[in-house]
Short mmCIF file of C-alpha atoms in Angstrom, two decimals:
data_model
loop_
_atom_site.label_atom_id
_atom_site.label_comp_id
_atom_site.label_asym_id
_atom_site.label_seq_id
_atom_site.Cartn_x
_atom_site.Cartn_y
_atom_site.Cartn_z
CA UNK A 1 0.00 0.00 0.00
CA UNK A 2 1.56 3.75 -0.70
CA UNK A 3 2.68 5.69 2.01
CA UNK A 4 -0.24 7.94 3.28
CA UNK A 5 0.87 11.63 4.91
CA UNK A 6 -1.15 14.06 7.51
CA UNK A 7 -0.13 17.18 7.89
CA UNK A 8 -1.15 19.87 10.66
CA UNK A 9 0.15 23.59 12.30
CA UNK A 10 0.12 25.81 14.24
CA UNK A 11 1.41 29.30 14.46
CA UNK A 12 3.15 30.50 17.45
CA UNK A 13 3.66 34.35 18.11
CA UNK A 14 7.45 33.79 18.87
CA UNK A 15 10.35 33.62 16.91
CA UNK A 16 12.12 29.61 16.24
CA UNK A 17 14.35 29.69 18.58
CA UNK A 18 11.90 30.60 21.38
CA UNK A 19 9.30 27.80 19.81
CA UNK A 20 12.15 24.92 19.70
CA UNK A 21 13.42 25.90 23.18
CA UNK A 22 9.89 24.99 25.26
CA UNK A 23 9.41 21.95 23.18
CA UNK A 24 8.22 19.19 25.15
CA UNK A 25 7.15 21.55 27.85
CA UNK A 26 3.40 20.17 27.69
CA UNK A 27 0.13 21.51 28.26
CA UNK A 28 0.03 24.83 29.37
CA UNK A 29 3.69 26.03 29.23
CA UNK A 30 3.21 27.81 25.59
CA UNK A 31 4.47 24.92 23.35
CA UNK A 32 2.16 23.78 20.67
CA UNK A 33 0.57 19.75 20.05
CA UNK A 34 1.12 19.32 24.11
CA UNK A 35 4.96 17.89 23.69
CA UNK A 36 6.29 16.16 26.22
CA UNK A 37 10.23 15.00 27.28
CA UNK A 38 12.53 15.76 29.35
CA UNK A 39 15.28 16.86 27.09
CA UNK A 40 15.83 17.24 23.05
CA UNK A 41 18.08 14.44 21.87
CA UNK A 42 17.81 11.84 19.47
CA UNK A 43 16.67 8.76 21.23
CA UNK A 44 14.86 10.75 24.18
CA UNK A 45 11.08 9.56 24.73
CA UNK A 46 8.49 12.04 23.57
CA UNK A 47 4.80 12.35 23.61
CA UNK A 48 3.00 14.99 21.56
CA UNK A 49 -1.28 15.55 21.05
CA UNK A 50 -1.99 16.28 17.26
CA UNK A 51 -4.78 17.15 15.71
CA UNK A 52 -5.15 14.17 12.78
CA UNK A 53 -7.88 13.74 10.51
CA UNK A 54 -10.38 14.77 12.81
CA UNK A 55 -12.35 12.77 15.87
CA UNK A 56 -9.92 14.71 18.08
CA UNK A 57 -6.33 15.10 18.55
CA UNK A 58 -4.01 11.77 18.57
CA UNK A 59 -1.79 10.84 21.35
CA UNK A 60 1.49 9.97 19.44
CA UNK A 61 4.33 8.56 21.56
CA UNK A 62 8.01 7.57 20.58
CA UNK A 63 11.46 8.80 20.78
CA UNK A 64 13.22 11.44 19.07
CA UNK A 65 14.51 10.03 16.06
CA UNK A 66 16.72 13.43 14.96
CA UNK A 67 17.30 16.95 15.66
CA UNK A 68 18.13 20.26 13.30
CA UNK A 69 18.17 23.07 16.22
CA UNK A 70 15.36 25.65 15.39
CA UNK A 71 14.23 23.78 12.34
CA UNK A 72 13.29 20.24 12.43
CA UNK A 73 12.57 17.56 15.06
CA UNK A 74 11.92 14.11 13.76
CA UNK A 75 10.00 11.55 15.62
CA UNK A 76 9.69 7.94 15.21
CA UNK A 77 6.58 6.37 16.93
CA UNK A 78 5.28 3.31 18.70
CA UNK A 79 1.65 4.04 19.62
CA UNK A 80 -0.59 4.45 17.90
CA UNK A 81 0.87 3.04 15.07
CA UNK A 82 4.05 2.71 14.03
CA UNK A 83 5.36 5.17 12.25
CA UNK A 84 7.37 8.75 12.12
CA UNK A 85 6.38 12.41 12.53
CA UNK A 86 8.48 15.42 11.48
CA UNK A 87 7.98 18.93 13.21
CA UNK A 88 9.47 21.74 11.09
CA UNK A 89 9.60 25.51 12.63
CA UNK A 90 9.35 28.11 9.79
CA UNK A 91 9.86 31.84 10.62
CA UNK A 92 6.14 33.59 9.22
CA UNK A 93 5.13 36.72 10.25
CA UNK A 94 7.29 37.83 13.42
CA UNK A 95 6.53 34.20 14.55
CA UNK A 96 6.89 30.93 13.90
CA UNK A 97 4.98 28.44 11.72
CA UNK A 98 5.45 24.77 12.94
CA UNK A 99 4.06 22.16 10.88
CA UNK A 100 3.55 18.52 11.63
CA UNK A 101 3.70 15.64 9.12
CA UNK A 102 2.68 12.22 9.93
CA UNK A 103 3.47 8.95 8.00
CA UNK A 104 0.50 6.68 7.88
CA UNK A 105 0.73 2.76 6.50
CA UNK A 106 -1.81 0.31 6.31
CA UNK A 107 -2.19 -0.36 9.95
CA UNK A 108 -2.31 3.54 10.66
CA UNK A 109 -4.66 4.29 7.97
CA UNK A 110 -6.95 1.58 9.57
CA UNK A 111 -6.96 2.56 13.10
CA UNK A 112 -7.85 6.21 11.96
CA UNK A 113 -10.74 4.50 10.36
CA UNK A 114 -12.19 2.85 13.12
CA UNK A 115 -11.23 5.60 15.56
CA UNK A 116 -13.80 7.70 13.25
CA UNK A 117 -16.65 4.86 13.20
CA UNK A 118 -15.21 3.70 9.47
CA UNK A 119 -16.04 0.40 8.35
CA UNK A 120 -12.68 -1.59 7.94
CA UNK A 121 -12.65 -5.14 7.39
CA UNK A 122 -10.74 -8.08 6.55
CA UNK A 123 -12.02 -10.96 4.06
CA UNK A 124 -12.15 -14.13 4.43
CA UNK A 125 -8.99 -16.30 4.77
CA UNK A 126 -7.63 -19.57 4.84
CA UNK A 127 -4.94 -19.12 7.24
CA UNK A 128 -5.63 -19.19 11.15
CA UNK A 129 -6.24 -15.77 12.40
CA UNK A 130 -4.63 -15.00 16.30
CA UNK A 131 -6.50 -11.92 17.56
CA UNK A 132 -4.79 -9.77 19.67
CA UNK A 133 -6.45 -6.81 21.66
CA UNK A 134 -4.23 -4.15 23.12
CA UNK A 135 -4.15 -0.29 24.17
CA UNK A 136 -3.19 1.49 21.29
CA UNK A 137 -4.77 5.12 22.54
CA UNK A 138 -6.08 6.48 26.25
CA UNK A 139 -3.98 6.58 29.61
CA UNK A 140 -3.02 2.50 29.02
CA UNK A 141 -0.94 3.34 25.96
CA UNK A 142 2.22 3.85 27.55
CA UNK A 143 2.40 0.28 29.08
CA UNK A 144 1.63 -1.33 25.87
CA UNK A 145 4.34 0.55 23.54
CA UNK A 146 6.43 -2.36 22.72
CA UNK A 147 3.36 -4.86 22.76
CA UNK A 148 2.58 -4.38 18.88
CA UNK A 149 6.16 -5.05 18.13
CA UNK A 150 6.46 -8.43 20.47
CA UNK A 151 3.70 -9.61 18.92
CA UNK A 152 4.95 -9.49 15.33
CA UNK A 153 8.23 -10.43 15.77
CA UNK A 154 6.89 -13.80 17.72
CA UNK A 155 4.17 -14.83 14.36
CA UNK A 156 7.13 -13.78 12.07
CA UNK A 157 9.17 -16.31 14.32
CA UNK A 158 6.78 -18.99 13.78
CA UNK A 159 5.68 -18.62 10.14
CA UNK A 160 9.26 -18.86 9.41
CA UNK A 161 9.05 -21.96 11.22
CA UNK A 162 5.96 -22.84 9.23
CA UNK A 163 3.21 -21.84 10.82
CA UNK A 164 0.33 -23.52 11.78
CA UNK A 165 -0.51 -26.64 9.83
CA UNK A 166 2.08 -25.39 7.38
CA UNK A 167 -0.23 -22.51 6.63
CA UNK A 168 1.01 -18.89 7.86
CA UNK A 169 -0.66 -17.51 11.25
CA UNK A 170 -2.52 -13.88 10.30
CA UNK A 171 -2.31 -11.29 13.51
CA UNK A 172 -4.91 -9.29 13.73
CA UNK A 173 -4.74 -6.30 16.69
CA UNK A 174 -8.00 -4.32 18.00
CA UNK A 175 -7.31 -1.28 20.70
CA UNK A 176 -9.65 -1.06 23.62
CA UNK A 177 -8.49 3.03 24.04
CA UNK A 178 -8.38 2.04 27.85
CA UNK A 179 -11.89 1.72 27.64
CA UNK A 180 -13.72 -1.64 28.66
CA UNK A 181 -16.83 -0.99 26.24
CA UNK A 182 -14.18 0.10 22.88
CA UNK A 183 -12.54 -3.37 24.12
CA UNK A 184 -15.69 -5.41 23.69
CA UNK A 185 -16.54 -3.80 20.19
CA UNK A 186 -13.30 -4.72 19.14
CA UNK A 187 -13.22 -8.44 20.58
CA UNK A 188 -16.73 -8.69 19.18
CA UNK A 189 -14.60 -7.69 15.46
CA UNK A 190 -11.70 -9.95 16.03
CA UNK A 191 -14.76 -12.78 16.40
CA UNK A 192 -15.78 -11.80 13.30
CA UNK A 193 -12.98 -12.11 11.64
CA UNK A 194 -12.55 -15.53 12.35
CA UNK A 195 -10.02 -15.56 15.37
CA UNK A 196 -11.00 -18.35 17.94
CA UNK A 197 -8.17 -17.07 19.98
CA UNK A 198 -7.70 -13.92 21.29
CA UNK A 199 -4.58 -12.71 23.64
CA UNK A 200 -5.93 -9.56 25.88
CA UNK A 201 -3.23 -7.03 27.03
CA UNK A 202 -5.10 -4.60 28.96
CA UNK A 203 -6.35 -3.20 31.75
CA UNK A 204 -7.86 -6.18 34.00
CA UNK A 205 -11.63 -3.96 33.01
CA UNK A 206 -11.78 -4.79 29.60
CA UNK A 207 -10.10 -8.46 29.88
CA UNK A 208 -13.35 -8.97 32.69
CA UNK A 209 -15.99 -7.02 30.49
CA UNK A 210 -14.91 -9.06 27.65
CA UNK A 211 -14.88 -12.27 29.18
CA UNK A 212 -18.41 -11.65 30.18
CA UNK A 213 -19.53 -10.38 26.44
CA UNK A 214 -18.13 -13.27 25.24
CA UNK A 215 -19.52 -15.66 26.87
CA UNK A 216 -22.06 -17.19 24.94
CA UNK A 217 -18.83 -17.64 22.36
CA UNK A 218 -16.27 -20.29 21.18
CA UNK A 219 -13.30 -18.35 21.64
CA UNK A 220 -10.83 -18.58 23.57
CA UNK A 221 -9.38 -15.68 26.16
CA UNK A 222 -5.49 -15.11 27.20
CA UNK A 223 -5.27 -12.38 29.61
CA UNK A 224 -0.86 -12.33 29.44
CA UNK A 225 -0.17 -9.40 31.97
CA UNK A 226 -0.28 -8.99 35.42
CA UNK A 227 -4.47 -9.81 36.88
CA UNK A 228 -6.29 -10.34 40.34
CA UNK A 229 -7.26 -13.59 38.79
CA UNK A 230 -11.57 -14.36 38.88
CA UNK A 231 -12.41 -15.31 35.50
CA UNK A 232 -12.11 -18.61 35.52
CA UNK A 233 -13.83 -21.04 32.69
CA UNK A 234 -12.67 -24.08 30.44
CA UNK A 235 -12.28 -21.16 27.66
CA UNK A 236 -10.42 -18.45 30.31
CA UNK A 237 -6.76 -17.93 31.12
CA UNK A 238 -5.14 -15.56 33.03
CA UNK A 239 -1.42 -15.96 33.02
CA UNK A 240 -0.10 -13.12 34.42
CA UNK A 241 1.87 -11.94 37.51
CA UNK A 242 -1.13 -12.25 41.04
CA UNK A 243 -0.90 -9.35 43.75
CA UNK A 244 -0.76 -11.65 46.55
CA UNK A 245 2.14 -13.32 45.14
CA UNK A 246 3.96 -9.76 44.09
CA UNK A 247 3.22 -8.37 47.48
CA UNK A 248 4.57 -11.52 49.20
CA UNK A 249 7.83 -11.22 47.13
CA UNK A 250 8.58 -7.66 47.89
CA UNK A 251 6.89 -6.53 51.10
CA UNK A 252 9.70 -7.61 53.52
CA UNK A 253 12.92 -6.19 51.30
CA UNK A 254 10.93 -2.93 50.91
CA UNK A 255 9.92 -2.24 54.71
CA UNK A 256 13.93 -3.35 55.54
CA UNK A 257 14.97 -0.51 52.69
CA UNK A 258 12.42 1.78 53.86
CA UNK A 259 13.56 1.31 57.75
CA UNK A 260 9.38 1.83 58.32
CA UNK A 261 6.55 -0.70 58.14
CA UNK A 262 3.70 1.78 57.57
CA UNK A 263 2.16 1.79 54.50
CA UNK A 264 -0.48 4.15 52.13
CA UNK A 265 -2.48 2.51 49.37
CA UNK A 266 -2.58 4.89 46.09
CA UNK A 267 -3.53 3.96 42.71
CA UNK A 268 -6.42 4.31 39.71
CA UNK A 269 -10.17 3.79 40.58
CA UNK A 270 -11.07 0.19 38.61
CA UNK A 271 -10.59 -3.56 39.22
CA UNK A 272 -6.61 -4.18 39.45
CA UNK A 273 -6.04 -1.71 41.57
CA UNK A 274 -8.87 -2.20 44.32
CA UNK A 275 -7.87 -5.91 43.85
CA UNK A 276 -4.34 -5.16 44.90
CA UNK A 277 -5.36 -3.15 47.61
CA UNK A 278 -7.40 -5.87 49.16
CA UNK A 279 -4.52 -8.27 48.77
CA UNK A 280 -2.94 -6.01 50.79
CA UNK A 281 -5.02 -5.42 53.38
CA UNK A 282 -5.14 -9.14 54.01
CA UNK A 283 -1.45 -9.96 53.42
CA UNK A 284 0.65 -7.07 54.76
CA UNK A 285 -0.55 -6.87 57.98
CA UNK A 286 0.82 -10.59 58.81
CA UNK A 287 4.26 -9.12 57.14
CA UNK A 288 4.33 -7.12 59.87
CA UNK A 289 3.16 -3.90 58.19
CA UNK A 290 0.77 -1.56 59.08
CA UNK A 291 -1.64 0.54 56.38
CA UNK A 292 -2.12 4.15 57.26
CA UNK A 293 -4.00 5.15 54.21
CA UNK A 294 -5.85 4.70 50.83
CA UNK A 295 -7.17 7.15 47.87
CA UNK A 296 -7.70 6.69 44.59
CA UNK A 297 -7.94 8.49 41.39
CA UNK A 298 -9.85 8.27 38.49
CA UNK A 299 -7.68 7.11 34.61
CA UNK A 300 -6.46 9.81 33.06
CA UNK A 301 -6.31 12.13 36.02
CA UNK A 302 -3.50 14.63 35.71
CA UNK A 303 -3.36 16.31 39.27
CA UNK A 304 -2.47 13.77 41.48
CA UNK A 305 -2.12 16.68 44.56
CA UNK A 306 -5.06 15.52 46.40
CA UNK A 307 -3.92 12.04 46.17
CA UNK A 308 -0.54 13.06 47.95
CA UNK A 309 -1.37 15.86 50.27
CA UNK A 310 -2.86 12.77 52.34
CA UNK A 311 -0.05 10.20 51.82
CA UNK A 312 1.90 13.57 52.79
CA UNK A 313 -0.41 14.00 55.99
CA UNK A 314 0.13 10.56 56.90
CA UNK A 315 2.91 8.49 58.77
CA UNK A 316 3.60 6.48 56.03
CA UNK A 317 7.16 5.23 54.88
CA UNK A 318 6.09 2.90 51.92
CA UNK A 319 3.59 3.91 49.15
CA UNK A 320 1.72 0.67 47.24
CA UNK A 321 1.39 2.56 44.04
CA UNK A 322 -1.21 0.99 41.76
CA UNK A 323 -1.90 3.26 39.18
CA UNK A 324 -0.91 2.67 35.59
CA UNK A 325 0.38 3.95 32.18
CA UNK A 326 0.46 7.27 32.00
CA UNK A 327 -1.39 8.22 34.98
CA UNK A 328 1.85 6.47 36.71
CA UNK A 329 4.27 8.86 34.91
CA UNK A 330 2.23 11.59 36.21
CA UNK A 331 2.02 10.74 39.61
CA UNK A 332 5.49 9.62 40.17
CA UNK A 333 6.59 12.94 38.57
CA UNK A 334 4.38 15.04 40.73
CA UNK A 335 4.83 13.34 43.80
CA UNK A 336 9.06 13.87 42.92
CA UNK A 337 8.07 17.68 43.02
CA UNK A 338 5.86 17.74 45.86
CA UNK A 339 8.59 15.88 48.01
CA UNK A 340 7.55 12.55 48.49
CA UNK A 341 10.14 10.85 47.59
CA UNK A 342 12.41 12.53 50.91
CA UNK A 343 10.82 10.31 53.00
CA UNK A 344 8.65 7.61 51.00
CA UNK A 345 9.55 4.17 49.12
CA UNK A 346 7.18 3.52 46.45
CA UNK A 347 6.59 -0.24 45.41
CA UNK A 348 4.48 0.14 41.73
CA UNK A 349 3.47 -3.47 41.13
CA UNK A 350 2.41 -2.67 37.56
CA UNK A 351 5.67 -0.16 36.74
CA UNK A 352 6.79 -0.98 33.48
CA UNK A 353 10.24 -0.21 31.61
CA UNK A 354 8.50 2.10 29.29
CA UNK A 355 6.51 3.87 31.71
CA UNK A 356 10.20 4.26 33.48
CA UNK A 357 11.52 5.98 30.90
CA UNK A 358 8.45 8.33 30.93
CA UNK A 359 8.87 9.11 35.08
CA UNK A 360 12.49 9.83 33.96
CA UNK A 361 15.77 9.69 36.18
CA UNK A 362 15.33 12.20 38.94
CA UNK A 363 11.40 11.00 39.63
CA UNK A 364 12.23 7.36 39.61
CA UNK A 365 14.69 7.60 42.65
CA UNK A 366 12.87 5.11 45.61
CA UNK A 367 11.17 3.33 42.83
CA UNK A 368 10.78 -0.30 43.35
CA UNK A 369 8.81 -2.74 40.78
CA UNK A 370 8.07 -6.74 40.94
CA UNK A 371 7.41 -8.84 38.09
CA UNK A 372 8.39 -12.40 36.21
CA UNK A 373 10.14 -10.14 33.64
CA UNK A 374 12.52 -7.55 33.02
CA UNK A 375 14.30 -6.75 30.25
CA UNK A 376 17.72 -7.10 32.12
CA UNK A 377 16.72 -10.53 33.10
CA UNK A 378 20.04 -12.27 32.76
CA UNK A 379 18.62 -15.76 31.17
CA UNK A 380 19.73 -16.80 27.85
CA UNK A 381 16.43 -17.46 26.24
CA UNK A 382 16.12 -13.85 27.03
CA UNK A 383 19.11 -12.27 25.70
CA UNK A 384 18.40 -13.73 22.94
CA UNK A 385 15.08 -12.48 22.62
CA UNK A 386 16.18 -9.09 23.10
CA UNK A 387 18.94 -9.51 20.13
CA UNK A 388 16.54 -10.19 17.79
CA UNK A 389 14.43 -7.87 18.77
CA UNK A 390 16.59 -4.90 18.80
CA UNK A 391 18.23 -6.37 15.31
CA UNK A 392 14.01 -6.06 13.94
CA UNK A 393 12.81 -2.51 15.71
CA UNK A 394 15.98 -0.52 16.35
CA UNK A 395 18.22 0.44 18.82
CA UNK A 396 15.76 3.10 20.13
CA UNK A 397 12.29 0.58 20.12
CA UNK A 398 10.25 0.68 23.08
CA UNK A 399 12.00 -1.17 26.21
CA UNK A 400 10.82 -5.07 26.80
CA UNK A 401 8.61 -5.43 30.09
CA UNK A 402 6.62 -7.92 31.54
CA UNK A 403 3.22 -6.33 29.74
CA UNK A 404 4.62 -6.22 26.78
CA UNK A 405 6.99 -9.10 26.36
CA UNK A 406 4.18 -11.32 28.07
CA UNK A 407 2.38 -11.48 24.44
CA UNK A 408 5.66 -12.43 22.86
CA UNK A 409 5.85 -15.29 24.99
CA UNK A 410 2.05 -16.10 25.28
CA UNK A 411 1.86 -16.15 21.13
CA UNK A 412 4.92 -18.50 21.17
CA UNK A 413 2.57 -21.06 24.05
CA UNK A 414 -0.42 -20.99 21.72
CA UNK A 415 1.60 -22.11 18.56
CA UNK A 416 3.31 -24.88 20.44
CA UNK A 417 -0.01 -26.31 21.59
CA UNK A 418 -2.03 -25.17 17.78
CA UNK A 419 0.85 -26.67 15.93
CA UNK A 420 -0.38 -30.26 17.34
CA UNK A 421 -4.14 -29.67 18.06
CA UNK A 422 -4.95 -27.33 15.55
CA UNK A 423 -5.93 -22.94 15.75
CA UNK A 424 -9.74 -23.56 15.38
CA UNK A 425 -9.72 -25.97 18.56
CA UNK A 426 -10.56 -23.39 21.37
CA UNK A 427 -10.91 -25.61 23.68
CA UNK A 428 -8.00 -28.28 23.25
CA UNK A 429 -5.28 -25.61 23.16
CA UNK A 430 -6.07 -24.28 26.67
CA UNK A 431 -6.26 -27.93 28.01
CA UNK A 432 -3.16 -28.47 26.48
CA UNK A 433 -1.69 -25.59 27.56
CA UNK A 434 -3.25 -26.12 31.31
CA UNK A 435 -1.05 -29.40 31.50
CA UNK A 436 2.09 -28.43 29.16
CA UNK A 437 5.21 -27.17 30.94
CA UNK A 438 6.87 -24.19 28.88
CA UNK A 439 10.19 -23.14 28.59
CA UNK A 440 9.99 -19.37 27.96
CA UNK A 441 12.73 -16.06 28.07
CA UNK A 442 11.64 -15.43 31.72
CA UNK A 443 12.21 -19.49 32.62
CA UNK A 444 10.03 -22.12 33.50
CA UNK A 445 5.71 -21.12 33.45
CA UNK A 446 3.04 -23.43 34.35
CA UNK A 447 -0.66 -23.22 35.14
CA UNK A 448 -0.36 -23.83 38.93
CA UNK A 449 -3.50 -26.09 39.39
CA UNK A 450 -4.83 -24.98 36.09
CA UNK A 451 -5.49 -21.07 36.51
CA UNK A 452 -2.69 -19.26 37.42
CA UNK A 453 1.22 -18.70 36.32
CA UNK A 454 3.42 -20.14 38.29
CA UNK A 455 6.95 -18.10 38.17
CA UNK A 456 9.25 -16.57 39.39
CA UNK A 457 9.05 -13.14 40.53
CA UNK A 458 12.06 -10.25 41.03
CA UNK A 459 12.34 -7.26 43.05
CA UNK A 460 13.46 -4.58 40.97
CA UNK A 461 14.94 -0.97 41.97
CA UNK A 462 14.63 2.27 39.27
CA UNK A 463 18.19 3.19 38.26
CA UNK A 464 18.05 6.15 35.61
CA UNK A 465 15.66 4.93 33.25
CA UNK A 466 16.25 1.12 33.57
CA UNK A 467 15.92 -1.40 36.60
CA UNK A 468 18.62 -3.15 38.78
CA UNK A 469 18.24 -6.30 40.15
CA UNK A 470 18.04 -6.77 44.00
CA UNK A 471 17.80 -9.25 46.34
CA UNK A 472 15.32 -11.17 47.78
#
């Protein structure tokens, strides 16, 4: 398909070299498209808010590809499509012109199109379709960043290695937006399309008001990232990291760090993160800890002051920080500037490697994260992984993370089981995945007692805008 182009500008009553100087200053601090980063370098994350073909302004994030100062900032993208962006500043009329072209492919061109209630469609096919539904848009998108790219490079993997049936596995990708009803209008399309699997990687709302929307339906549901668990069903699988097991792993290492036992519960107002909290209500408290506090906030919230004002007013020396994607960025910035971090540890169950890189050096000091995965997990299954995929997306791609490199690894378990029972056998592949043992790039996985992943879990510390290992 040829290379589609959108263009948009704005013009800016200051001269270039004012313009190019606040970029990535955000909302509110006189730069234009709401850029966001830290500092103006090629590979530096960036967000930016541009007006595209209408239905409101997209949320484009990536890193910054290259740099002419006062003149041109190139972009290369992640979410919500892959792709690049180019931001030239022309002197007009005592100020500046800055105008914004965006490269749209296939996948791009279709997202818009749906995005704006646009039919899109694929025919009919003889190859077995693997849906995958993901956060392409909305507060979630930062989590998912590499999840797009995992995802391909594990069905190019395996139609290389023939496929399924010796016929070539077709990925097709809906985005929920972060929104649990967009999720089940897209899982309703993947259906449609013929895919009788279908790996969620979202928020634990729209993997539960999916399940439920589907039920009635022969398909098959992977939830791959971290879950409270509670959908359970011959047709249901929820592999990812449990709070109870997280906070288990972690709780007495943090509270030794911290040199405190009192903690505050913080985090986004839905399922995963009231889930967590009740986990640890009921498990810290035989740790040894105490809980001095809970708030939450709704996604997408952008002033988090309430929200720290009382873990400020409290005795706490340990925040449980449950909030996710972008609304973690946020907080973890604002809670830097506020002053939190001089006398709080935060443990973010759900804090990602790309989210990292958005909370940035100086905010991510006290930052502690558990998980199965991290990128710098020394295995060799997962070295490996991360060769190839650097050698296939660049040296700048997204970071790996247990959201994101949890669909690599949970396309690669339903091949091995399809490849012998077939993609249009629903419910064989998750028996045979319920009783297979699978050697993956974080180590061994099974389905402890049929229903949940059992793993091994790391304690993690921030470090700049990657994670060291500590010990347990």
């Amino acid at each position: 398909m040829p290379e589609l182009v959108l263009r948009a500008e704005q013009w800016v009553s200051s001269p270039p070299e004012v313009v190019f100087s606040l970029f990535g200053a955000g909302a509110g601090a006189g730069w234009v498209f709401d850029a966001q980063c830290d500092r103006v370098a090629p590979g530096e994350p960036v967000s930016l808010s541009a007006p595209l073909a209408g239905g409101g302004p997209v949320e484009v994030i990536g890193h910054i590809r290259a740099v002419r100062r006062c003149a041109l900032i190139e972009i290369s993208h992640d979410q919500p499509w892959r792709g690049r962006v180019r931001l030239r500043f022309v002197p007009e009329r005592g100020g500046t012109r800055v105008r914004l072209v965006a490269e749209l492919d296939e996948s791009g061109l279709e997202w818009l199109m749906r995005r704006n209630g646009l039919p899109t469609g694929h025919g009919v096919s003889g190859n077995p379709r693997l849906g995958l539904l993901t956060t392409k848009s909305g507060p979630g998108s930062l989590f998912a960043a590499a999840t797009d790219n995992l995802a391909t490079l594990a069905i190019d993997e395996i139609n290389a290695e023939g496929g399924v049936g010796g016929r070539p596995v077709e990925l097709l990708v809906g985005d929920d937006a972060t929104d649990p009803a967009v999720g089940v209008a897209e899982a309703r399309r993947l259906v449609r399309a013929g895919c009788r699997t279908i790996l969620v990687a979202t928020i634990s709302a729209t993997f539960v008001a999916v399940s439920r929307a589907l039920a009635s339906e022969e398909v098959l549901l992977v939830q791959t990232l971290m879950n409270e668990g509670g959908e359970s069903g011959a047709l249901r699988l929820q592999y990812g990291e449990r709070p109870g097991a997280q906070l288990v792993a972690s709780a007495a290492t943090l509270m030794r760090a911290a040199g405190g036992r009192r903690w505050f519960l913080a985090g986004n107002d839905y399922c995963w993160p009231r889930s967590t909290h009740a986990a640890a209500r009921r498990i810290l408290p035989r740790l040894g800890a105490e809980l001095v506090g809970e708030r939450f906030a709704a996604l997408g919230t952008r002033d988090f002051s309430p929200v720290i004002e009382a873990i400020q007013a409290s005795p706490a020396d340990i925040v449980l920080s449950t909030f996710v994607g972008a609304d973690a960025a946020a907080f973890e910035r604002q809670a830097h500037e506020m002053g939190l971090r001089d006398r709080c540890l935060t443990l973010a169950p759900a804090m990602d490697e790309s989210t990292l890189r958005r909370v940035g050096p100086t905010a991510s000091a006290g930052l502690y994260a558990v998980s199965g995965y991290f990128e710098q997990l020394p295995t060799a299954g997962n070295e490996e992984l991360v060769e190839r995929y650097r050698a296939a997306y660049g040296r700048w791609a997204p970071p790996l993370s247990t959201l994101s490199e949890s669909v690599f690894e949970a396309v690669r378990m339903w091949w091995l089981v399809a490849s012998r029972v077939g993609a249009a056998e629903p419910r064989r592949i998750a028996e045979e995945i319920r009783r297979t043992r699978f050697e993956l790039p974080r180590g061994v996985v099974t389905l402890d007692g049929g229903e949940h992943a059992a793993q091994r879990l790391h304690l993690v510390e921030a470090h700049e805008t990657g994670f060291r290992f500590t010990r347990l």
